[in-house]
CSV table of C-alpha atoms in Angstrom, one decimal:
chain,number,residue,atom,x,y,z
Z,15,UNK,CA,0.4,13.5,-41.4
Z,16,UNK,CA,-2.9,13.0,-38.3
Z,17,UNK,CA,-2.4,10.2,-35.6
Z,18,UNK,CA,-4.3,7.8,-34.2
Z,19,UNK,CA,-3.7,6.8,-30.5
Z,20,UNK,CA,-5.2,4.4,-27.6
Z,21,UNK,CA,-6.4,5.7,-23.8
Z,22,UNK,CA,-7.1,3.4,-21.1
Z,23,UNK,CA,-9.9,4.8,-20.5
Z,24,UNK,CA,-12.0,3.5,-16.6
Z,25,UNK,CA,-14.4,6.1,-16.5
Z,26,UNK,CA,-12.9,8.2,-14.2
Z,27,UNK,CA,-11.1,11.8,-14.2
Z,28,UNK,CA,-7.9,10.7,-15.0
Z,29,UNK,CA,-9.3,9.3,-19.0
Z,30,UNK,CA,-11.7,11.2,-19.4
Z,31,UNK,CA,-9.8,14.7,-19.0
Z,32,UNK,CA,-7.0,13.1,-20.5
Z,33,UNK,CA,-9.4,11.9,-23.2
Z,34,UNK,CA,-11.1,15.4,-23.2
Z,35,UNK,CA,-7.9,17.8,-23.4
Z,36,UNK,CA,-6.6,15.2,-26.1
Z,37,UNK,CA,-9.3,14.4,-28.1
Z,38,UNK,CA,-8.9,16.6,-31.3
Z,39,UNK,CA,-5.5,16.0,-31.5
Z,40,UNK,CA,-5.6,13.0,-33.3
Z,41,UNK,CA,-7.2,10.9,-36.3
Z,42,UNK,CA,-8.6,8.0,-34.9
Z,43,UNK,CA,-8.7,7.3,-30.7
Z,44,UNK,CA,-9.1,3.4,-29.1
Z,45,UNK,CA,-10.7,3.6,-25.5
Z,46,UNK,CA,-9.5,0.5,-24.2
Z,47,UNK,CA,-11.3,-0.6,-20.7
Z,48,UNK,CA,-9.8,-3.5,-18.4
Z,49,UNK,CA,-12.3,-5.9,-16.9
Z,50,UNK,CA,-9.6,-7.0,-14.0
Z,51,UNK,CA,-12.8,-7.9,-11.1
Z,52,UNK,CA,-12.5,-5.0,-9.8
Z,53,UNK,CA,-15.7,-4.5,-7.1
Z,54,UNK,CA,-17.1,-1.2,-9.4
Z,55,UNK,CA,-16.1,-3.0,-12.6
Z,56,UNK,CA,-19.6,-2.7,-14.0
Z,57,UNK,CA,-20.1,1.1,-13.2
Z,58,UNK,CA,-16.9,1.7,-14.6
Z,59,UNK,CA,-17.0,-0.5,-18.7
Z,60,UNK,CA,-21.1,1.7,-18.1
Z,61,UNK,CA,-18.9,5.0,-17.8
Z,62,UNK,CA,-16.8,3.9,-20.1
Z,63,UNK,CA,-19.0,4.0,-22.7
Z,64,UNK,CA,-21.0,6.9,-22.6
Z,65,UNK,CA,-18.0,8.6,-22.8
Z,66,UNK,CA,-15.9,7.0,-25.6
Z,67,UNK,CA,-19.2,7.6,-27.3
Z,68,UNK,CA,-19.1,11.4,-26.3
Z,69,UNK,CA,-15.6,11.9,-27.7
Z,70,UNK,CA,-16.6,9.7,-30.8
Z,71,UNK,CA,-14.0,7.2,-30.7
Z,72,UNK,CA,-14.1,3.4,-30.3
Z,73,UNK,CA,-14.5,1.0,-27.0
Z,74,UNK,CA,-13.2,-2.6,-26.2
Z,75,UNK,CA,-13.2,-4.0,-23.1
Z,76,UNK,CA,-10.4,-6.6,-22.3
Z,77,UNK,CA,-11.6,-8.6,-19.2
Z,78,UNK,CA,-8.4,-9.6,-17.5
Z,79,UNK,CA,-10.3,-12.6,-14.9
Z,80,UNK,CA,-7.4,-13.9,-13.9
Z,81,UNK,CA,-5.7,-11.1,-12.8
Z,82,UNK,CA,-8.6,-11.2,-9.6
Z,83,UNK,CA,-7.5,-14.5,-8.9
Z,84,UNK,CA,-4.3,-13.0,-7.2
Z,85,UNK,CA,-4.7,-9.9,-6.7
Z,86,UNK,CA,-5.9,-10.0,-2.4
Z,87,UNK,CA,-6.4,-6.1,-2.1
Z,88,UNK,CA,-9.2,-4.3,-1.8
Z,89,UNK,CA,-10.1,-2.7,-5.4
Z,90,UNK,CA,-11.7,-6.8,-6.1
Z,91,UNK,CA,-12.2,-8.4,-2.8
Z,92,UNK,CA,-14.8,-7.0,-0.9
Z,93,UNK,CA,-14.3,-8.3,2.7
Z,94,UNK,CA,-11.4,-5.7,2.6
Z,95,UNK,CA,-12.2,-2.2,3.6
Z,96,UNK,CA,-11.3,0.5,1.0
Z,97,UNK,CA,-8.6,3.0,2.4
Z,98,UNK,CA,-10.0,6.2,4.0
Z,99,UNK,CA,-7.3,8.5,4.3
Z,100,UNK,CA,-5.6,9.9,1.1
Z,101,UNK,CA,-2.0,11.1,2.5
Z,102,UNK,CA,-1.0,7.8,4.4
Z,103,UNK,CA,1.1,7.0,1.1
Z,104,UNK,CA,2.3,3.1,1.8
Z,105,UNK,CA,-1.4,2.3,3.5
Z,106,UNK,CA,-3.1,3.6,0.7
Z,107,UNK,CA,-1.2,1.7,-1.8
Z,108,UNK,CA,-0.6,-1.5,0.1
Z,109,UNK,CA,-4.8,-1.3,0.2
Z,110,UNK,CA,-5.4,-0.8,-3.0
Z,111,UNK,CA,-2.4,-2.2,-5.5
Z,112,UNK,CA,-2.6,-4.5,-8.2
Z,113,UNK,CA,0.0,-6.5,-9.3
Z,114,UNK,CA,1.7,-4.8,-12.3
Z,115,UNK,CA,-1.9,-3.1,-13.2
Z,116,UNK,CA,-0.8,-0.3,-15.7
Z,117,UNK,CA,3.0,-1.8,-16.1
Z,118,UNK,CA,0.3,-4.8,-18.0
Z,119,UNK,CA,-2.1,-2.6,-19.3
Z,120,UNK,CA,0.6,-0.5,-21.4
Z,121,UNK,CA,1.6,-3.8,-22.7
Z,122,UNK,CA,-1.9,-5.4,-23.4
Z,123,UNK,CA,-2.4,-1.5,-24.4
Z,124,UNK,CA,1.0,-1.8,-27.3
Z,125,UNK,CA,0.2,-5.3,-28.6
Z,126,UNK,CA,-2.7,-3.3,-30.3
Z,127,UNK,CA,-0.8,-0.4,-31.0
Z,128,UNK,CA,1.6,-2.6,-32.5
Z,129,UNK,CA,-0.5,-4.3,-34.8
Z,130,UNK,CA,-3.2,-1.7,-35.9
Z,131,UNK,CA,-0.9,1.4,-35.7
Z,132,UNK,CA,-1.7,3.3,-32.8
Z,133,UNK,CA,1.5,6.0,-32.7
Z,134,UNK,CA,0.4,7.6,-28.8
Z,135,UNK,CA,-0.8,5.6,-25.6
Z,136,UNK,CA,-2.9,8.0,-23.6
Z,137,UNK,CA,-2.9,7.5,-19.8
Z,138,UNK,CA,-4.5,9.6,-16.7
Z,139,UNK,CA,-1.4,9.2,-14.7
Z,140,UNK,CA,-0.9,12.4,-12.5
Z,141,UNK,CA,1.5,14.1,-9.8
Z,142,UNK,CA,-1.2,13.9,-7.1
Z,143,UNK,CA,-1.8,10.3,-7.8
Z,144,UNK,CA,2.4,10.0,-8.5
Z,145,UNK,CA,3.0,11.0,-5.0
Z,146,UNK,CA,1.5,7.0,-3.5
Z,147,UNK,CA,1.3,4.9,-6.6
Z,148,UNK,CA,4.9,4.5,-8.5
Z,149,UNK,CA,3.3,3.6,-12.1
Z,150,UNK,CA,1.4,7.1,-12.2
Z,151,UNK,CA,4.9,8.8,-12.2
Z,152,UNK,CA,6.8,10.3,-15.6
Z,153,UNK,CA,10.1,7.9,-14.9
Z,154,UNK,CA,7.6,4.4,-15.0
Z,155,UNK,CA,6.6,5.9,-18.1
Z,156,UNK,CA,9.5,6.6,-19.9
Z,157,UNK,CA,10.7,3.0,-18.8
Z,158,UNK,CA,8.3,2.0,-20.7
Z,159,UNK,CA,8.8,3.8,-23.8
Z,160,UNK,CA,12.4,2.5,-23.2
Z,161,UNK,CA,10.9,-1.2,-23.7
Z,162,UNK,CA,9.0,-0.4,-26.7
Z,163,UNK,CA,11.4,0.6,-28.3
Z,164,UNK,CA,12.9,-3.4,-28.0
Z,165,UNK,CA,9.6,-4.3,-27.4
Z,166,UNK,CA,7.4,-2.9,-30.5
Z,167,UNK,CA,8.3,-2.5,-34.1
Z,168,UNK,CA,6.3,1.0,-34.1
Z,169,UNK,CA,7.3,1.8,-30.7
Z,170,UNK,CA,4.5,4.3,-29.8
Z,171,UNK,CA,5.0,6.6,-27.2
Z,172,UNK,CA,2.9,6.8,-24.1
Z,173,UNK,CA,2.1,10.2,-23.0
Z,174,UNK,CA,0.1,11.2,-19.9
Z,175,UNK,CA,-1.4,15.3,-20.3
Z,176,UNK,CA,-1.9,15.8,-16.1
Z,177,UNK,CA,1.5,14.3,-15.2
Z,178,UNK,CA,2.2,17.6,-13.7
Z,179,UNK,CA,-1.8,18.2,-12.2
Z,180,UNK,CA,-3.2,17.5,-8.9
Z,181,UNK,CA,-6.4,17.1,-9.0
Z,182,UNK,CA,-7.1,20.6,-8.2
Z,183,UNK,CA,-5.7,21.0,-11.5
Z,184,UNK,CA,-7.1,18.6,-13.3
Z,185,UNK,CA,-10.7,19.5,-12.3
Z,186,UNK,CA,-9.5,23.6,-12.8
Z,187,UNK,CA,-9.0,21.7,-16.8
Z,188,UNK,CA,-12.5,20.4,-16.9
Z,189,UNK,CA,-15.0,23.0,-16.1
Z,190,UNK,CA,-12.8,25.0,-18.3
Z,191,UNK,CA,-12.3,22.3,-21.5
Z,192,UNK,CA,-16.2,22.0,-20.9
Z,193,UNK,CA,-15.4,18.5,-20.0
Z,194,UNK,CA,-18.6,16.2,-18.8
Z,195,UNK,CA,-17.4,16.1,-15.4
Z,196,UNK,CA,-20.6,14.0,-14.8
Z,197,UNK,CA,-20.2,11.4,-16.8
Z,198,UNK,CA,-17.4,10.3,-14.0
Z,199,UNK,CA,-16.9,7.2,-12.1
Z,200,UNK,CA,-13.5,7.2,-9.6
Z,201,UNK,CA,-16.0,5.1,-6.9
Z,202,UNK,CA,-13.3,2.5,-5.2
Z,203,UNK,CA,-16.7,0.7,-4.2
Z,204,UNK,CA,-19.2,1.4,-7.9
Z,205,UNK,CA,-21.8,2.1,-7.2
Z,206,UNK,CA,-25.1,4.6,-8.9
Z,207,UNK,CA,-23.3,7.7,-6.5
Z,208,UNK,CA,-20.0,8.2,-5.2
Z,209,UNK,CA,-19.6,6.8,-2.2
Z,210,UNK,CA,-17.7,10.0,-0.8
Z,211,UNK,CA,-15.6,8.3,1.5
Z,212,UNK,CA,-12.8,6.2,-0.2
Z,213,UNK,CA,-10.0,7.6,-0.8
Z,214,UNK,CA,-10.5,7.9,-4.6
Z,215,UNK,CA,-13.8,9.8,-3.6
Z,216,UNK,CA,-12.6,12.2,-1.5
Z,217,UNK,CA,-9.9,13.3,-4.2
Z,218,UNK,CA,-13.1,14.3,-6.2
Z,219,UNK,CA,-14.7,15.1,-3.7
Z,220,UNK,CA,-12.0,18.1,-2.0
Z,221,UNK,CA,-11.2,19.2,-6.1
Z,222,UNK,CA,-14.7,19.9,-6.9
Z,223,UNK,CA,-15.4,22.0,-4.1
Z,224,UNK,CA,-11.4,23.5,-4.4
Z,225,UNK,CA,-13.0,25.3,-7.3
Z,226,UNK,CA,-16.6,26.1,-6.8
Z,227,UNK,CA,-18.4,22.8,-9.1
Z,228,UNK,CA,-21.2,22.5,-6.5
Z,229,UNK,CA,-23.4,21.8,-9.2
Z,230,UNK,CA,-20.9,18.3,-9.8
Z,231,UNK,CA,-21.3,17.3,-6.1
Z,232,UNK,CA,-24.9,17.4,-6.2
Z,233,UNK,CA,-24.5,15.0,-9.5
Z,234,UNK,CA,-22.4,12.6,-8.3
Z,235,UNK,CA,-22.6,12.1,-4.4
């Protein structure tokens, strides 16, 4: 039986590689991109659209304008500096935290899945970011799956293909599977080029350098 899936597609590295790795597993895929007033929203949406077209998946942008109103961190507020120290876990988390973001995104995806019969929900959670962000861990995903046992009729499963991967591993998988890294938009600030200074850019740049992917460094930065 062919299964269908939803994916949380931000346009960033983790969601792109997750989609590239699982696309052939599913019949149809719906990509959801969330606009919650983040500074890079326009660039993320544009990247997600291009990625969805590349992999022939449906794409829908979900507007959550109210979430910006209750978020007071650097991810949405351009008067606050984004974090640049990737190993200062508490500072990094607090500087870009969006209230219950992944919980909200997954529950919205759960609504779509329950209504339209998608069996799986794909998220780009990974080991490296799980060290900083508690909503990028397998424990969190397990809790959401337990919730769906009660809150949905179709009981979709949240799956994180990269949950045991570092950024170095993720880039390695992308290169080995011909995943189009030139489409990535992972910068907290947005822009035609990645800033190279924010935490997200530093993670991406370091992983590209580790894997010797110089061509993508030239394209993205």
